[in-house]
């Protein structure tokens, strides 16, 4: 049996009729950049979040960059974020000329540890950027409280957490702006690069709309210099179709996660994901932990099971941040888990049979290991 890490074709085949028709319509009207289909998707996305504005942009990385620009963050500023994320989160802080200030993660949930934020706040700090990593909401309450107390903005990186909930409310609606990626393998994925920003602020929305389109709301009306980061009509039409299924897909992911937890619960050598109480985790990634990560990964690969690592090197230890001189002892949790995390196949179309094949393989790996090898 083969179990891919994700299977985008399975989803396309289910929705082929609807998706092909939506794409054909955009082609027939040549509505390629922005236009009617982008506006329709933006309205639907904003409405489903209960926010005033959604602005489609080129991708999730641009969404972060544009959000920081909208807040006027620039050279001399500091932005606090998590030690464990995809590089877009910190890369875009540097792109606006600010300095990323990393904070270690919570050992149980792998998101920004709110207990450690205050010690990193200086007079240069402008914003806090929690990442709802793997689809698990970050601990927003204390983060928002600190932001209020110190007058900092909050930008939520929701690239992995479409419609995840924190105490009944969607993530992305807590901060000044919420940023999204619709990279094809994300929970809500386009068929190319795409992203969006949501906000309740008319002022921030207006800036974002202008900035992402050369500083202009309509052609030649350049109020200031901006960039070119727009959502395509074809991507918007695809996303609009898929938006109708996202809750069903997220439910399915949560169900699959529950079954993984049941089937692996008694394997002592594994640390399984935990769901933060009161939260709706949308399991973009199902990450287990084991000190035998690379051996397990090879063992599964030899049996046709694809896995990935999110992420093999935590942000503070990546070469672009070497100049900050970070040491392992400053981020002990991120340092440890980067060596142990392993993401198992996770997508709504994963079958129970495939899932049992994966868990049986993992169980047999540890059954053999137990007799042969000591903990590294
Ligand atoms: C995917 C991702 C992004 C970037 O999205 P792109 O659309 O690929 O630019 C940003 N942050 C996180 C946490 C992500 O997972």
PDB file of N, CA, C and O and ligand atoms in Angstrom, residues 59-61 64 85-86 88-89 131 157 159-160 181-183 186 193-194 311, ligand 1:
ATOM      1  N   UNK A  59      -0.081  35.599  -1.914  1.00  0.00           N
ATOM      2  CA  UNK A  59       0.266  34.381  -1.154  1.00  0.00           C
ATOM      3  C   UNK A  59       0.284  34.727   0.334  1.00  0.00           C
ATOM      4  O   UNK A  59       0.136  35.894   0.707  1.00  0.00           O
ATOM      5  N   UNK A  60       0.513  33.721   1.166  1.00  0.00           N
ATOM      6  CA  UNK A  60       0.475  33.926   2.609  1.00  0.00           C
ATOM      7  C   UNK A  60       1.676  34.693   3.143  1.00  0.00           C
ATOM      8  O   UNK A  60       1.599  35.334   4.195  1.00  0.00           O
ATOM      9  N   UNK A  61       2.792  34.615   2.451  1.00  0.00           N
ATOM     10  CA  UNK A  61       3.982  35.362   2.858  1.00  0.00           C
ATOM     11  C   UNK A  61       3.753  36.855   2.630  1.00  0.00           C
ATOM     12  O   UNK A  61       3.993  37.677   3.525  1.00  0.00           O
ATOM     13  N   UNK A  64       1.555  38.478   5.267  1.00  0.00           N
ATOM     14  CA  UNK A  64       2.257  38.913   6.476  1.00  0.00           C
ATOM     15  C   UNK A  64       3.012  40.217   6.226  1.00  0.00           C
ATOM     16  O   UNK A  64       2.924  41.170   7.018  1.00  0.00           O
ATOM     17  N   UNK A  85       8.094  27.889  13.425  1.00  0.00           N
ATOM     18  CA  UNK A  85       7.150  28.183  12.351  1.00  0.00           C
ATOM     19  C   UNK A  85       7.862  27.998  11.024  1.00  0.00           C
ATOM     20  O   UNK A  85       9.061  27.700  10.979  1.00  0.00           O
ATOM     21  N   UNK A  86       7.103  28.179   9.956  1.00  0.00           N
ATOM     22  CA  UNK A  86       7.661  28.284   8.613  1.00  0.00           C
ATOM     23  C   UNK A  86       8.345  29.642   8.508  1.00  0.00           C
ATOM     24  O   UNK A  86       7.919  30.596   9.175  1.00  0.00           O
ATOM     25  N   UNK A  88       8.358  32.090   6.591  1.00  0.00           N
ATOM     26  CA  UNK A  88       7.596  33.291   6.192  1.00  0.00           C
ATOM     27  C   UNK A  88       7.317  34.208   7.380  1.00  0.00           C
ATOM     28  O   UNK A  88       7.338  35.436   7.243  1.00  0.00           O
ATOM     29  N   UNK A  89       7.037  33.613   8.535  1.00  0.00           N
ATOM     30  CA  UNK A  89       6.650  34.384   9.710  1.00  0.00           C
ATOM     31  C   UNK A  89       7.741  35.383  10.112  1.00  0.00           C
ATOM     32  O   UNK A  89       7.451  36.548  10.400  1.00  0.00           O
ATOM     33  N   UNK A 131       1.484  32.284  15.829  1.00  0.00           N
ATOM     34  CA  UNK A 131       1.207  31.408  14.682  1.00  0.00           C
ATOM     35  C   UNK A 131       0.346  30.260  15.203  1.00  0.00           C
ATOM     36  O   UNK A 131       0.710  29.628  16.204  1.00  0.00           O
ATOM     37  N   UNK A 157      -0.867  34.789  12.337  1.00  0.00           N
ATOM     38  CA  UNK A 157      -0.510  33.995  11.154  1.00  0.00           C
ATOM     39  C   UNK A 157      -1.395  32.743  11.160  1.00  0.00           C
ATOM     40  O   UNK A 157      -1.153  31.796  11.907  1.00  0.00           O
ATOM     41  N   UNK A 159      -2.001  30.774   8.495  1.00  0.00           N
ATOM     42  CA  UNK A 159      -1.745  30.006   7.275  1.00  0.00           C
ATOM     43  C   UNK A 159      -2.098  28.527   7.421  1.00  0.00           C
ATOM     44  O   UNK A 159      -2.452  27.866   6.453  1.00  0.00           O
ATOM     45  N   UNK A 160      -2.009  28.013   8.668  1.00  0.00           N
ATOM     46  CA  UNK A 160      -2.277  26.582   8.879  1.00  0.00           C
ATOM     47  C   UNK A 160      -3.583  26.361   9.637  1.00  0.00           C
ATOM     48  O   UNK A 160      -3.841  25.244  10.085  1.00  0.00           O
ATOM     49  N   UNK A 181      -2.739  31.769   4.109  1.00  0.00           N
ATOM     50  CA  UNK A 181      -2.156  31.222   2.890  1.00  0.00           C
ATOM     51  C   UNK A 181      -3.155  30.240   2.306  1.00  0.00           C
ATOM     52  O   UNK A 181      -3.813  29.505   3.048  1.00  0.00           O
ATOM     53  N   UNK A 182      -3.271  30.241   0.991  1.00  0.00           N
ATOM     54  CA  UNK A 182      -4.067  29.215   0.307  1.00  0.00           C
ATOM     55  C   UNK A 182      -3.157  28.370  -0.577  1.00  0.00           C
ATOM     56  O   UNK A 182      -3.551  27.935  -1.663  1.00  0.00           O
ATOM     57  N   UNK A 183      -1.924  28.184  -0.149  1.00  0.00           N
ATOM     58  CA  UNK A 183      -0.987  27.273  -0.807  1.00  0.00           C
ATOM     59  C   UNK A 183      -1.739  25.943  -1.016  1.00  0.00           C
ATOM     60  O   UNK A 183      -2.539  25.553  -0.154  1.00  0.00           O
ATOM     61  N   UNK A 186      -2.556  23.562   1.892  1.00  0.00           N
ATOM     62  CA  UNK A 186      -3.146  24.068   3.146  1.00  0.00           C
ATOM     63  C   UNK A 186      -4.591  23.555   3.267  1.00  0.00           C
ATOM     64  O   UNK A 186      -5.170  23.081   2.299  1.00  0.00           O
ATOM     65  N   UNK A 193      -0.304  29.790  -6.093  1.00  0.00           N
ATOM     66  CA  UNK A 193      -0.123  30.649  -4.923  1.00  0.00           C
ATOM     67  C   UNK A 193      -1.341  31.544  -4.718  1.00  0.00           C
ATOM     68  O   UNK A 193      -1.901  32.068  -5.690  1.00  0.00           O
ATOM     69  N   UNK A 194      -1.722  31.731  -3.476  1.00  0.00           N
ATOM     70  CA  UNK A 194      -2.819  32.645  -3.143  1.00  0.00           C
ATOM     71  C   UNK A 194      -2.801  32.900  -1.639  1.00  0.00           C
ATOM     72  O   UNK A 194      -2.307  32.070  -0.872  1.00  0.00           O
ATOM     73  N   UNK A 311       9.299  21.538  12.076  1.00  0.00           N
ATOM     74  CA  UNK A 311      10.305  21.861  11.085  1.00  0.00           C
ATOM     75  C   UNK A 311      11.629  21.324  11.590  1.00  0.00           C
ATOM     76  O   UNK A 311      11.845  21.317  12.798  1.00  0.00           O
TER      77      UNK A 311
HETATM   78  C1  LIG B   1       2.374  28.316   4.408  1.00  0.00           C
HETATM   79  C2  LIG B   1       2.729  29.268   5.476  1.00  0.00           C
HETATM   80  C3  LIG B   1       2.997  30.630   5.220  1.00  0.00           C
HETATM   81  C4  LIG B   1       3.222  31.185   3.846  1.00  0.00           C
HETATM   82  O1  LIG B   1       2.276  30.960   2.907  1.00  0.00           O
HETATM   83  P1  LIG B   1       2.633  31.002   1.343  1.00  0.00           P
HETATM   84  O2  LIG B   1       1.287  31.105   0.732  1.00  0.00           O
HETATM   85  O3  LIG B   1       3.345  29.735   1.023  1.00  0.00           O
HETATM   86  O4  LIG B   1       3.471  32.202   1.093  1.00  0.00           O
HETATM   87  C5  LIG B   1       3.181  31.483   6.288  1.00  0.00           C
HETATM   88  N1  LIG B   1       3.145  31.035   7.554  1.00  0.00           N
HETATM   89  C6  LIG B   1       2.931  29.747   7.848  1.00  0.00           C
HETATM   90  C7  LIG B   1       2.897  29.322   9.286  1.00  0.00           C
HETATM   91  C8  LIG B   1       2.737  28.806   6.827  1.00  0.00           C
HETATM   92  O5  LIG B   1       2.537  27.523   7.131  1.00  0.00           O
END
